[in-house]
Tab-separated table of C-alpha atoms and ligand atoms in Angstrom:
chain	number	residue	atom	x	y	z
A	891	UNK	CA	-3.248	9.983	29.450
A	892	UNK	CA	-2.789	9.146	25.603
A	893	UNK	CA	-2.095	12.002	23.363
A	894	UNK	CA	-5.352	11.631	22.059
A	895	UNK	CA	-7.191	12.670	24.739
A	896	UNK	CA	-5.206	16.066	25.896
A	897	UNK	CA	-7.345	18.872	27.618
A	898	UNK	CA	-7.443	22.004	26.002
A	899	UNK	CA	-6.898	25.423	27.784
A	900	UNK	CA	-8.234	27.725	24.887
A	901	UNK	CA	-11.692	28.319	25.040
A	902	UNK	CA	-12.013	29.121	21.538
A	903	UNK	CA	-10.561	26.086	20.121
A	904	UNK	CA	-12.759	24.468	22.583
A	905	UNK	CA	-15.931	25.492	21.414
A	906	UNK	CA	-14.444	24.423	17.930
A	907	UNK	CA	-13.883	21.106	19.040
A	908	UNK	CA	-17.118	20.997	20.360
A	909	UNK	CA	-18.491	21.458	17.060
A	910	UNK	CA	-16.640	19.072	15.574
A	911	UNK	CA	-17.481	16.702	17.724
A	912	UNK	CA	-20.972	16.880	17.036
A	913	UNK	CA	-21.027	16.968	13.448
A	914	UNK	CA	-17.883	14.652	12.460
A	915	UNK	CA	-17.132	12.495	15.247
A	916	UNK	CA	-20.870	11.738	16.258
A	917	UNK	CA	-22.126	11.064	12.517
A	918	UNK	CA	-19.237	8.298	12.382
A	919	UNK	CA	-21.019	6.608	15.257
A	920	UNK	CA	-23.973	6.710	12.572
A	921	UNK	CA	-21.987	5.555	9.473
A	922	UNK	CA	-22.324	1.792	8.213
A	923	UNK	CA	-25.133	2.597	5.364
A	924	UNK	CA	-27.551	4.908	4.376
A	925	UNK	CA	-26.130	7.913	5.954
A	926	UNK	CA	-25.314	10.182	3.064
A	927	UNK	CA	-28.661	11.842	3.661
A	928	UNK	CA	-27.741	12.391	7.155
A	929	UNK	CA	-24.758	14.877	6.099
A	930	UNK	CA	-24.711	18.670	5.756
A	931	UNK	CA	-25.018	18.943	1.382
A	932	UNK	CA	-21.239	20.250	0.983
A	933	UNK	CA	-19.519	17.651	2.202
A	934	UNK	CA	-21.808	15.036	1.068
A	935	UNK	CA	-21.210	16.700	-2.475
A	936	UNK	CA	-17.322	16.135	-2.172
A	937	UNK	CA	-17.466	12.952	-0.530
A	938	UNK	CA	-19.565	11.855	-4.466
A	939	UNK	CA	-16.479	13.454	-6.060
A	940	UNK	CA	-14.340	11.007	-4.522
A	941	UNK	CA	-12.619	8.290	-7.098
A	942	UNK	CA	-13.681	5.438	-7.026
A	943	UNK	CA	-11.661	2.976	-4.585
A	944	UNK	CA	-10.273	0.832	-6.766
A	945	UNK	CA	-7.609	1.814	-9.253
A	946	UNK	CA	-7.760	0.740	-12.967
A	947	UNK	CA	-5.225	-0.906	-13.977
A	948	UNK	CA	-3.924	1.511	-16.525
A	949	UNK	CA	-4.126	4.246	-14.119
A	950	UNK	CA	-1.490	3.017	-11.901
A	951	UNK	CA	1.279	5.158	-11.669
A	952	UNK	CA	4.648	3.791	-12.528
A	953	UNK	CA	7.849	4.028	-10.547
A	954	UNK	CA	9.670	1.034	-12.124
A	955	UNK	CA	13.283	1.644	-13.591
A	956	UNK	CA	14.865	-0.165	-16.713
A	957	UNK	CA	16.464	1.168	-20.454
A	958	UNK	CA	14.340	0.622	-21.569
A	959	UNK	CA	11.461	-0.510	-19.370
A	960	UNK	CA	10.487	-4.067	-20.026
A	961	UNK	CA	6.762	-3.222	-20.666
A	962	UNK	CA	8.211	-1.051	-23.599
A	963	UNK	CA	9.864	-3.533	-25.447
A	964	UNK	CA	8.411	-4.310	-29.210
A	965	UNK	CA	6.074	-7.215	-29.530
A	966	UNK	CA	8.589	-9.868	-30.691
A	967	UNK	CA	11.322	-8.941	-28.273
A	968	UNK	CA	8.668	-9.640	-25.323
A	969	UNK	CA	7.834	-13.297	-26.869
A	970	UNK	CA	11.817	-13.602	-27.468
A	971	UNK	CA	12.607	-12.891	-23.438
A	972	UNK	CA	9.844	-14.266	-21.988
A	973	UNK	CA	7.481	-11.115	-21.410
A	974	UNK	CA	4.317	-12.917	-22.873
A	975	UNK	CA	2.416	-15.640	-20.938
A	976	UNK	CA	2.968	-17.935	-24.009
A	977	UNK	CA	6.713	-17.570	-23.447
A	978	UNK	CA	6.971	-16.909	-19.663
A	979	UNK	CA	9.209	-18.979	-18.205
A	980	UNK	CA	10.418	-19.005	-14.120
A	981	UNK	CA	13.214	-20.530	-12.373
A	982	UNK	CA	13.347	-21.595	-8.719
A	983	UNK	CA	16.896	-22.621	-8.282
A	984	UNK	CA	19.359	-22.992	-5.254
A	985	UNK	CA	21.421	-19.659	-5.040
A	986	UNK	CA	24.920	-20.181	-6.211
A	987	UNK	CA	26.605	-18.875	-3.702
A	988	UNK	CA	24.941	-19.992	-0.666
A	989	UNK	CA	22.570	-22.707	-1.957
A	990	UNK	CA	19.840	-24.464	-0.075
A	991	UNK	CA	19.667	-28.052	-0.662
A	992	UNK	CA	16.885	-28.591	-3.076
A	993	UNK	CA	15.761	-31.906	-4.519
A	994	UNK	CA	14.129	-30.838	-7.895
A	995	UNK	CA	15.608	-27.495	-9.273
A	996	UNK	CA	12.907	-26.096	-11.798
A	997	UNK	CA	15.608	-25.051	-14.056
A	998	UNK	CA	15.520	-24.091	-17.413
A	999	UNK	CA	18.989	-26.356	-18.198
A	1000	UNK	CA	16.838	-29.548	-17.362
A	1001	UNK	CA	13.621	-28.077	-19.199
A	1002	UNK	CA	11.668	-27.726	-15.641
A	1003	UNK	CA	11.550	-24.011	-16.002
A	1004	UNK	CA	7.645	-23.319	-14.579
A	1005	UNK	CA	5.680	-21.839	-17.350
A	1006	UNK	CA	2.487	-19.795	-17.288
A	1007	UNK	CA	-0.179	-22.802	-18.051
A	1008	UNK	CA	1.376	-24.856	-14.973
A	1009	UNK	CA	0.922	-21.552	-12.659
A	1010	UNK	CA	-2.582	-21.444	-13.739
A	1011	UNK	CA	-2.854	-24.547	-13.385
A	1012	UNK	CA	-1.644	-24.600	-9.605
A	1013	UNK	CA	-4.176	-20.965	-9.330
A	1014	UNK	CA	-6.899	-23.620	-10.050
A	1015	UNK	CA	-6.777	-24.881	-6.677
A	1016	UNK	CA	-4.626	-22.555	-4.569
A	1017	UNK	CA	-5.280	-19.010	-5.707
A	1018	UNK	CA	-5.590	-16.044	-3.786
A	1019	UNK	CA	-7.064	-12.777	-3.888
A	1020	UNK	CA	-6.518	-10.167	-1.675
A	1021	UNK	CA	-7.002	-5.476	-1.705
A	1022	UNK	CA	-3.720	-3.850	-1.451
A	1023	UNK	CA	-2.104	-0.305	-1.920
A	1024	UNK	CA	0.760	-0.206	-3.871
A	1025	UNK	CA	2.981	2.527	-2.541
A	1026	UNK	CA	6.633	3.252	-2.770
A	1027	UNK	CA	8.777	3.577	0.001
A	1028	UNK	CA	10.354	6.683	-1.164
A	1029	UNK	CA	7.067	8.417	-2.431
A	1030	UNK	CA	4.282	9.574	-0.265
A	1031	UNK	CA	1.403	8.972	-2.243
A	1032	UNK	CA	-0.088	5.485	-3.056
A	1033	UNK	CA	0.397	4.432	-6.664
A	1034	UNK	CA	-2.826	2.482	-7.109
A	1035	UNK	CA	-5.318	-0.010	-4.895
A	1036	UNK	CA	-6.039	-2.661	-6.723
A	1037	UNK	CA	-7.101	-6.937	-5.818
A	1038	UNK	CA	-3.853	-9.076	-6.307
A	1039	UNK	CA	-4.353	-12.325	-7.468
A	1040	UNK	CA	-2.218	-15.331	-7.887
A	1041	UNK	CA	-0.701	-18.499	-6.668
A	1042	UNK	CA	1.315	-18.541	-2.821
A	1043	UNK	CA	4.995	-18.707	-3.765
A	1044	UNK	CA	5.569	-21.240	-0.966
A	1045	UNK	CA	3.158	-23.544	-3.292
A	1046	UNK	CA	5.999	-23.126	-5.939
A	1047	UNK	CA	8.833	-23.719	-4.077
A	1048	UNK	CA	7.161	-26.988	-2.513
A	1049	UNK	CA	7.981	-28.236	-6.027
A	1050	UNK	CA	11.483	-27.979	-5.997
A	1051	UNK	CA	11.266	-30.309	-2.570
A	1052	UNK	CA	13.388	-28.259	-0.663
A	1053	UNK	CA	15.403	-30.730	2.070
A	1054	UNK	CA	17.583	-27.796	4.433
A	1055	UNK	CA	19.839	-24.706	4.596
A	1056	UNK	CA	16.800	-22.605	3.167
A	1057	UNK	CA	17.238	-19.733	4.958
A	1058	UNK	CA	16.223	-16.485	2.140
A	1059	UNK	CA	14.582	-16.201	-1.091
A	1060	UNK	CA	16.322	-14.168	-3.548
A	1061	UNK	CA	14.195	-13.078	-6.445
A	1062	UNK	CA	14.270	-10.595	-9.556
A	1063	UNK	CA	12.706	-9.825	-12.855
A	1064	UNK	CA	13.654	-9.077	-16.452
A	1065	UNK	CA	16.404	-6.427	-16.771
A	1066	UNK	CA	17.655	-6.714	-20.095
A	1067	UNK	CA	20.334	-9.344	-19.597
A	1068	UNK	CA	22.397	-5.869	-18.170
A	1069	UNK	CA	23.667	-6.929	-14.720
A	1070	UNK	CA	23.603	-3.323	-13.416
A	1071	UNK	CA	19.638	-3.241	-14.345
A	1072	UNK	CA	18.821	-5.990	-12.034
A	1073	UNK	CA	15.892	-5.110	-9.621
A	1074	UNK	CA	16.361	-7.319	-6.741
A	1075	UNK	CA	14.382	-8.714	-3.591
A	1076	UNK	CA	14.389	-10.637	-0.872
A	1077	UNK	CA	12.028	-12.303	1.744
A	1078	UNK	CA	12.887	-14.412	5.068
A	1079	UNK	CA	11.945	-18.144	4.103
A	1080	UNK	CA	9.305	-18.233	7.117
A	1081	UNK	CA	7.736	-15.468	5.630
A	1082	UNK	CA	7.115	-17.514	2.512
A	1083	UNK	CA	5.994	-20.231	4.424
A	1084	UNK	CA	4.104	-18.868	6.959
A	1085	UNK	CA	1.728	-15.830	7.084
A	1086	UNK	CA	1.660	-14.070	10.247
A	1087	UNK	CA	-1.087	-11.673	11.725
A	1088	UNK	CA	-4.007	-12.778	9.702
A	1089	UNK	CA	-1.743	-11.259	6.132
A	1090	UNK	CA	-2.556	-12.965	2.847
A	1091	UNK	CA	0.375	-15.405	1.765
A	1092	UNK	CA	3.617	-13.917	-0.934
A	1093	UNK	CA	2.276	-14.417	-4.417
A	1094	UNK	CA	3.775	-14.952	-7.994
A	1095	UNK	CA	0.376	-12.526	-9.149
A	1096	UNK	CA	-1.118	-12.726	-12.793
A	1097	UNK	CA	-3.927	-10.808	-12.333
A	1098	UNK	CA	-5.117	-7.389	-11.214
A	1099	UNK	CA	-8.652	-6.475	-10.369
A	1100	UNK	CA	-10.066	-9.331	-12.346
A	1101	UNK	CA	-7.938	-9.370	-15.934
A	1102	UNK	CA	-4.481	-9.950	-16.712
A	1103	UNK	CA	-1.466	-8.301	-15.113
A	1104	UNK	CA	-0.412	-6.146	-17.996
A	1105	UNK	CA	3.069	-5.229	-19.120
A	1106	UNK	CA	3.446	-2.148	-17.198
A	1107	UNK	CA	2.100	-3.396	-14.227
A	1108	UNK	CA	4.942	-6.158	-14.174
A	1109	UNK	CA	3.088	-8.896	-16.428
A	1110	UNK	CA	2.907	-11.872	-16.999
A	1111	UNK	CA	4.103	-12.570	-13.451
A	1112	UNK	CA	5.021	-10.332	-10.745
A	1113	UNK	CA	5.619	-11.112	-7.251
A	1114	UNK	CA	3.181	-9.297	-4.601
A	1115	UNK	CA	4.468	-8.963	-0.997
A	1116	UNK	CA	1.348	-7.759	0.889
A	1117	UNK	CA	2.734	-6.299	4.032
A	1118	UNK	CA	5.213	-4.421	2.008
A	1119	UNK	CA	6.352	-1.366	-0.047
A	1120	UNK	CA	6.659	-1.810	-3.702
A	1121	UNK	CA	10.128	-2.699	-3.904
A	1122	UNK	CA	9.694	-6.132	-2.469
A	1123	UNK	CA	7.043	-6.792	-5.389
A	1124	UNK	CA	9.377	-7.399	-8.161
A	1125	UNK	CA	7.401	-7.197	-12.171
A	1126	UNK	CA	8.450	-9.370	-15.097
A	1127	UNK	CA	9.849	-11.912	-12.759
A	1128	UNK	CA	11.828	-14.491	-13.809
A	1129	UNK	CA	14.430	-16.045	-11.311
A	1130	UNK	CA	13.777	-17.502	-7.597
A	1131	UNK	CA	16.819	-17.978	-5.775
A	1132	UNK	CA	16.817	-20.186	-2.302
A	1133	UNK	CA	19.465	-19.276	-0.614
A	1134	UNK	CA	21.300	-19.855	2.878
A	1135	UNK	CA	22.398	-16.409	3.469
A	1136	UNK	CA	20.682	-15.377	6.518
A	1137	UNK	CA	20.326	-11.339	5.365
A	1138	UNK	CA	18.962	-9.112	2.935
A	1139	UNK	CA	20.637	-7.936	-0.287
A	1140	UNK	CA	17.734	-5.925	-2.035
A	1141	UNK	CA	18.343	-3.698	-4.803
A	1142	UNK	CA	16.886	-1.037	-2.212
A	1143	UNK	CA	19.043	-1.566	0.354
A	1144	UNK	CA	21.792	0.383	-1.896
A	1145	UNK	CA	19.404	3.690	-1.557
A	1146	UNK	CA	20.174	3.574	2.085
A	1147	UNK	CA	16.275	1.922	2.937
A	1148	UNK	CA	14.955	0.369	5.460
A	1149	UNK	CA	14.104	-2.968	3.561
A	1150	UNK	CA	11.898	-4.506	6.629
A	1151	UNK	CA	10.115	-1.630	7.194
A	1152	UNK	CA	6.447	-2.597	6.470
A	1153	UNK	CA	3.336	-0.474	5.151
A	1154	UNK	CA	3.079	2.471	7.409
A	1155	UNK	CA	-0.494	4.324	8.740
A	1156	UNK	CA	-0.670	7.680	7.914
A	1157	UNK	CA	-3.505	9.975	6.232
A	1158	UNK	CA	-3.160	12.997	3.718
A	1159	UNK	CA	-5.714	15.289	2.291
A	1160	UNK	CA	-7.623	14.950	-1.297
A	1161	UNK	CA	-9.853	17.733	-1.430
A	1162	UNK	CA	-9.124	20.902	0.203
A	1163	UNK	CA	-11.126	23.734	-1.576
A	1164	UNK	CA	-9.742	27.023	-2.677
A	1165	UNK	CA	-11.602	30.471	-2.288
A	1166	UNK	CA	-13.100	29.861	1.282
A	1167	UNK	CA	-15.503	32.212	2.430
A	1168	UNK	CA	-15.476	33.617	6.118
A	1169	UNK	CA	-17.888	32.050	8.441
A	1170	UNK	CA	-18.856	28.967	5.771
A	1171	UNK	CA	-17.962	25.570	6.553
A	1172	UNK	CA	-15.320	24.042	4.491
A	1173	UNK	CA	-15.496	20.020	3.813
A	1174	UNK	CA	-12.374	18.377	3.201
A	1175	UNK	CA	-11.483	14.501	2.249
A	1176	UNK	CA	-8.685	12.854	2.157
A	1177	UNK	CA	-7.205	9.122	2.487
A	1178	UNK	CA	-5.368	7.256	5.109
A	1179	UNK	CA	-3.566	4.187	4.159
A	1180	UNK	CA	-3.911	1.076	6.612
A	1181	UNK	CA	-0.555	-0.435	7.673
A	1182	UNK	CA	0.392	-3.203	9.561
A	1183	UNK	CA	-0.658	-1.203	12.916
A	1184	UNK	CA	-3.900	-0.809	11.334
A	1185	UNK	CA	-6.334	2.532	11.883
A	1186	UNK	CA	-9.030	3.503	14.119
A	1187	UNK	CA	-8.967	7.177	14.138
A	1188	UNK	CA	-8.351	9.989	11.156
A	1189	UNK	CA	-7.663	13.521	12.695
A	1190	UNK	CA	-6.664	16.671	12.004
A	1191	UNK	CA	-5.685	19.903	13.392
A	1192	UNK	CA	-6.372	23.735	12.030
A	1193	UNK	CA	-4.140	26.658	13.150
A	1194	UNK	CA	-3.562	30.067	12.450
A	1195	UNK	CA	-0.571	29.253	10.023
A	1196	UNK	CA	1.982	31.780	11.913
A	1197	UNK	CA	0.448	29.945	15.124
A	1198	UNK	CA	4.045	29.188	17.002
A	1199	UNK	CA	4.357	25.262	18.590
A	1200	UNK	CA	6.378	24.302	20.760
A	1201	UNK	CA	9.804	22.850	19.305
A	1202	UNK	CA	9.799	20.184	21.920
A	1203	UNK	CA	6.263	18.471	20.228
A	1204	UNK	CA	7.513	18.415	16.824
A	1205	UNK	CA	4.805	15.426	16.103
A	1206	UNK	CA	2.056	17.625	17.683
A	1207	UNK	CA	1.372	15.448	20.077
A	1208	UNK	CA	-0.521	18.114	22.353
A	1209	UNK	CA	-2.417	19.785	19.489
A	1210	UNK	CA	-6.394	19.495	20.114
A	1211	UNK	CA	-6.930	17.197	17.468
A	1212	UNK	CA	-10.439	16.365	16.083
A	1213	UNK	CA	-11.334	12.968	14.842
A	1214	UNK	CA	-12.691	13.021	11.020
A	1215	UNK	CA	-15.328	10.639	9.778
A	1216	UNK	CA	-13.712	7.568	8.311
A	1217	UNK	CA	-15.826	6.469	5.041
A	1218	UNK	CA	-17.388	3.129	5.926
A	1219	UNK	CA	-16.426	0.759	3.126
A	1220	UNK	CA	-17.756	1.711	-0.038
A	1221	UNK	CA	-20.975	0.327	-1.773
A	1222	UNK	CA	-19.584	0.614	-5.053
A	1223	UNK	CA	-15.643	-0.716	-5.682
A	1224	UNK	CA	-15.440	0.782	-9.150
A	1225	UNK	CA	-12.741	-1.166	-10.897
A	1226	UNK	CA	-12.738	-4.810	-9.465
A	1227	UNK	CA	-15.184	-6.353	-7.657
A	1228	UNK	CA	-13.832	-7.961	-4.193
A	1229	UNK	CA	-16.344	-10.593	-3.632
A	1230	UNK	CA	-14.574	-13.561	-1.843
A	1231	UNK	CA	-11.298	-11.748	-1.674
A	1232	UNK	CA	-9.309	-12.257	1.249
A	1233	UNK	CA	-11.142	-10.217	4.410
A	1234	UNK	CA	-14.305	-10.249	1.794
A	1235	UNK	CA	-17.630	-11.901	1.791
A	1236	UNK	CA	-19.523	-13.360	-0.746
A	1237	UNK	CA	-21.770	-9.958	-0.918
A	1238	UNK	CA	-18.388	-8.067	-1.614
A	1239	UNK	CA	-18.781	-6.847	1.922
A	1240	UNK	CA	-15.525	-6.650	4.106
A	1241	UNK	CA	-15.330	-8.346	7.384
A	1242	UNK	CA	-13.530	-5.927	8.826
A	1243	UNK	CA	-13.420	-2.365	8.110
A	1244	UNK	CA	-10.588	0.136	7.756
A	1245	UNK	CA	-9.153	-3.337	5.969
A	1246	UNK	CA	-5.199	-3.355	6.965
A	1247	UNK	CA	-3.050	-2.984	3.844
A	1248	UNK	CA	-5.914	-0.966	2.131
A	1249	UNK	CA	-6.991	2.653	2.356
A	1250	UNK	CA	-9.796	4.482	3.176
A	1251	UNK	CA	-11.237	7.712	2.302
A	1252	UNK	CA	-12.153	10.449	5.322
A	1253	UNK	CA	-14.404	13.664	5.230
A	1254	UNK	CA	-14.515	16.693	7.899
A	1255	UNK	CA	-16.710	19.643	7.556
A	1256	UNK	CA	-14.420	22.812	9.103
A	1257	UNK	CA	-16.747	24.824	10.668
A	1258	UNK	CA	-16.935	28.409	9.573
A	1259	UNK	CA	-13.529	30.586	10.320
A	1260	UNK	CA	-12.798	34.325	10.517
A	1261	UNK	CA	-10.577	35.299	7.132
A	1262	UNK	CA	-7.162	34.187	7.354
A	1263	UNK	CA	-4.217	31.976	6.884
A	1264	UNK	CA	-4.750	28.892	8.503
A	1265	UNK	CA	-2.767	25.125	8.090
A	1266	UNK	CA	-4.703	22.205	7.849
A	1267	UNK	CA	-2.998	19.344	9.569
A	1268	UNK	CA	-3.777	15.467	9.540
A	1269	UNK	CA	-2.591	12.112	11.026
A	1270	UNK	CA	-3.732	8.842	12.149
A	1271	UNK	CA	-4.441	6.421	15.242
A	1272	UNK	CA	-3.975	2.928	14.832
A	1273	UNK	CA	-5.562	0.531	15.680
A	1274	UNK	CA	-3.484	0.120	19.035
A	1275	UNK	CA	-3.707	4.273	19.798
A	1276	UNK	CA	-0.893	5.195	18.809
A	1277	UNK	CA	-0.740	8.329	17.291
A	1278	UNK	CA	0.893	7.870	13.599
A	1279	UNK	CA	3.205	8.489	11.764
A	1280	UNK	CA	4.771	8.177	15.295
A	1281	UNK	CA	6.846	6.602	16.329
A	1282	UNK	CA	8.847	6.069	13.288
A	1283	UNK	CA	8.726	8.825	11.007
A	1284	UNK	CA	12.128	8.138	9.684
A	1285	UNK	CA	11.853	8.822	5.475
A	1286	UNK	CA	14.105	6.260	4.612
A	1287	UNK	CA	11.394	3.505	6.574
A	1288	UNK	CA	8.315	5.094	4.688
A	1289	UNK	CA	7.111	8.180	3.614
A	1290	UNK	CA	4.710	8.497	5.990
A	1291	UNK	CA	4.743	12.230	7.337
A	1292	UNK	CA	1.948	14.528	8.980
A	1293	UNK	CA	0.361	16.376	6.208
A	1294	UNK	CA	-0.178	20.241	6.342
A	1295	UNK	CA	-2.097	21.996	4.256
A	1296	UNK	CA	-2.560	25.965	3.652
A	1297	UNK	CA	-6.305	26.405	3.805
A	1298	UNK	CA	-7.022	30.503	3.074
A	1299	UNK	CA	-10.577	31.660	4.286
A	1300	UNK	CA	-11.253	35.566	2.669
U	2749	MTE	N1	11.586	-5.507	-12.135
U	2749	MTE	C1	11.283	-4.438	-11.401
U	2749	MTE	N2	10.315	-4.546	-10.470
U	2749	MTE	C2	9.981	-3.481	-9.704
U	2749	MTE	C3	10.651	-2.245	-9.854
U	2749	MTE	C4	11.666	-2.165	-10.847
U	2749	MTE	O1	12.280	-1.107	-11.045
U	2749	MTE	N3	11.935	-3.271	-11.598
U	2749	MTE	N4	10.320	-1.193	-9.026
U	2749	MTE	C5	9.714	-1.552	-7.741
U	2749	MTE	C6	9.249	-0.418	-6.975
U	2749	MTE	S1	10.461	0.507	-6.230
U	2749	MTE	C7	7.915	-0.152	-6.783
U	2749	MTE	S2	7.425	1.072	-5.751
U	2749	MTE	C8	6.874	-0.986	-7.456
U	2749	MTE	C9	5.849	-0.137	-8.175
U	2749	MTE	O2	4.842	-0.943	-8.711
U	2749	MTE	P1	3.934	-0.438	-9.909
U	2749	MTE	O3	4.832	0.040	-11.025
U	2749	MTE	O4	3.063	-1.579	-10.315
U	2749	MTE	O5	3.104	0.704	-9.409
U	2749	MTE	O6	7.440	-1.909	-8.371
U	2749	MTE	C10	8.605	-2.558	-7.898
U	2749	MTE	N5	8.984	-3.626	-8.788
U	2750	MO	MO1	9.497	2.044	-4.979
């Protein structure tokens, strides 16, 4: 038996889960359009609060270190370093130390530096678009969704004809010519090459839901890792190092991360509503990002909050979980409009829905409670069953824990 699918001994949560099964679970079997009407008026009214699913630019939130910041530097400095796309300028070099035998370094000493008209130029026939979350490892909460677009870095490092020994690409951005500000990545060489599990390709990105990456999301040119946490996504870039050294040396391997740890599943709450009457249902959304394991169920969990659990089931693995209603994709995007993206039709329609990499929202309707202290738990099933953040819920690989929530009913 899963851990999904555990009996339940107490009648009363029973006759809960009854309930929810009838109105949460069985209106998801309704949901792909036109089902609004279908649900009770307070949780349809929440589920219109939502934001809308993609982020604005400008309302990204910003993680990125840097005295200052490269997207704060004045005007002129930005032309003078190479912040502008007039000036931008990017090297793809063999690494020093342990270089990879290259035939055509674009190097700025031989005036083969790639500037930003050439990388549009390539984005005329190779560009890609494709819906991602931006999250930080070490953070829980996504910092923006937003459709990456730009040109596959393998595309760029064809041009420096690379011949062997190209085992790792090193890359990093702007970082005030200060050697202790460097922000560093790094990427297996087949991963540039090849893109595994249906993922969109690496890309040196110059634009964000339709207009110009700006300065403080890591313009003119950052690098966008799909599968990955933020730190692999390195802004203002400006150096490409192929390199023979078979191992990671990321800036965020020093904070003790796990720097191949990909996007993790997990789901939190949004809107949990304060002042609860006895006896009247409660609606709740939330999110769940969509990791490499992908999603098929949101759930979640109300006890009494001084309800004792067992110490051995620390994940909750025998709680009598309820599944939530997973949004179908939304018919309005907000921000950027995903028509043709990768996973997107030409009717801005996915092709798949929950879209791996992306999030999506959930709703549950809590069916009335007696007054009390309760906490509201959630977490996710991927799209193989298994219950998430399990089986990894190590910090340091993803914040990616199972949410509680106090929800007080008077
Ligand atoms: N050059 C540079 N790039 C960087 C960083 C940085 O400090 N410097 N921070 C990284 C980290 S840790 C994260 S989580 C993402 C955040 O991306 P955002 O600022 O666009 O939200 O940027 C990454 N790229
Ligand atoms: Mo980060």
């Amino acid at each position: 038996m899963s851990d999904t699918d555990q009996p339940m001994t107490d009648p009363k949560e029973m006759s809960r889960r009854l309930f929810f099964g009838c109105t949460v679970a069985g209106m998801a079997t309704t949901s792909g359009g036109g089902i609004a009407a279908e649900r009770p008026p307070q949780l349809a009214k929440v589920i219109a609060e939502l934001e809308p699913y993609f982020t604005p630019q400008a309302k990204f939130q910003d993680v990125s270190r840097g005295n200052p910041r490269p997207s704060k530097l004045p005007a002129e400095k930005k032309k003078e370093v190479g912040l502008t796309r007039e000036t931008w300028k990017l090297e793809v070099v063999a690494d020093p130390e342990q270089p990879a035998t290259i035939g055509k370094p674009l190097s700025r000493k031989v005036d083969a530096a790639l500037d930003f008209t050439e990388l549009i130029k390539l984005g005329e026939k190779h560009a890609v678009r494709f819906a991602k979350v931006m999250t930080c490892l070490n953070i829980g909460c996504p910092l923006g969704t937003g459709i990456w677009e730009g040109v596959p870095l393998r595309d760029v490092i064809w041009l420096t004809k690379p011949k062997e020994n190209l085992r790792r690409v090193f890359y990093h951005g702007y970082h005030n010519d200060i050697a202790s500000q460097i922000f560093r990545s790094s990427l297996p060489a087949s991963r540039v090459f090849e893109d595994p599990d249906d993922l969109p390709p690496v890309i040196l990105c110059y634009k964000l839901n339709g207009e110009w990456l700006t300065p403080e999301r890591g313009g003119p040119v950052r690098m966008v890792v799909p599968e990955h946490y933020g730190f692999k996504s390195v802004k203002w870039l400006t150096h490409v190092f192929l390199s023979n050294q078979p191992f990671a040396n990321d800036t965020y391997a020093n904070g003790n991360n796990d720097v191949d740890s990909p996007l993790k599943t997990f789901a939190a709450t949004l809107h949990v509503p304060s002042g609860n009457k006895m006896n009247e249902p409660v609606p709740i959304t939330g999110y769940a990002q969509v990791g490499v394991s992908g999603l098929s169920k949101v759930q979640i969990w109300i006890t009494k909050a001084d309800k004792k659990w067992p110490t051995d089931d620390p994940y909750f693995t025998n709680a009598p979980w309820v599944d939530a209603e997973i949004l179908p994709a939304p018919e309005k995007w907000g921000d950027a409009d995903p028509r043709g993206a990768w996973g997107f039709n030409a009717e801005s329609r996915p092709k798949v829905w929950p879209m791996k990499l992306t999030k999506v929202y959930w709703a549950a309707l809590i069916p009335g409670l007696p007054a009390g202290e309760y906490t509201l738990r959630c977490r996710t099933i991927d799209a193989k069953g298994h219950a998430q953040p399990m089986p990894r819920p190590f910090r340091k690989s993803g914040r990616c824990d199972i949410e509680a929530v106090t929800l007080t009913i008077r």
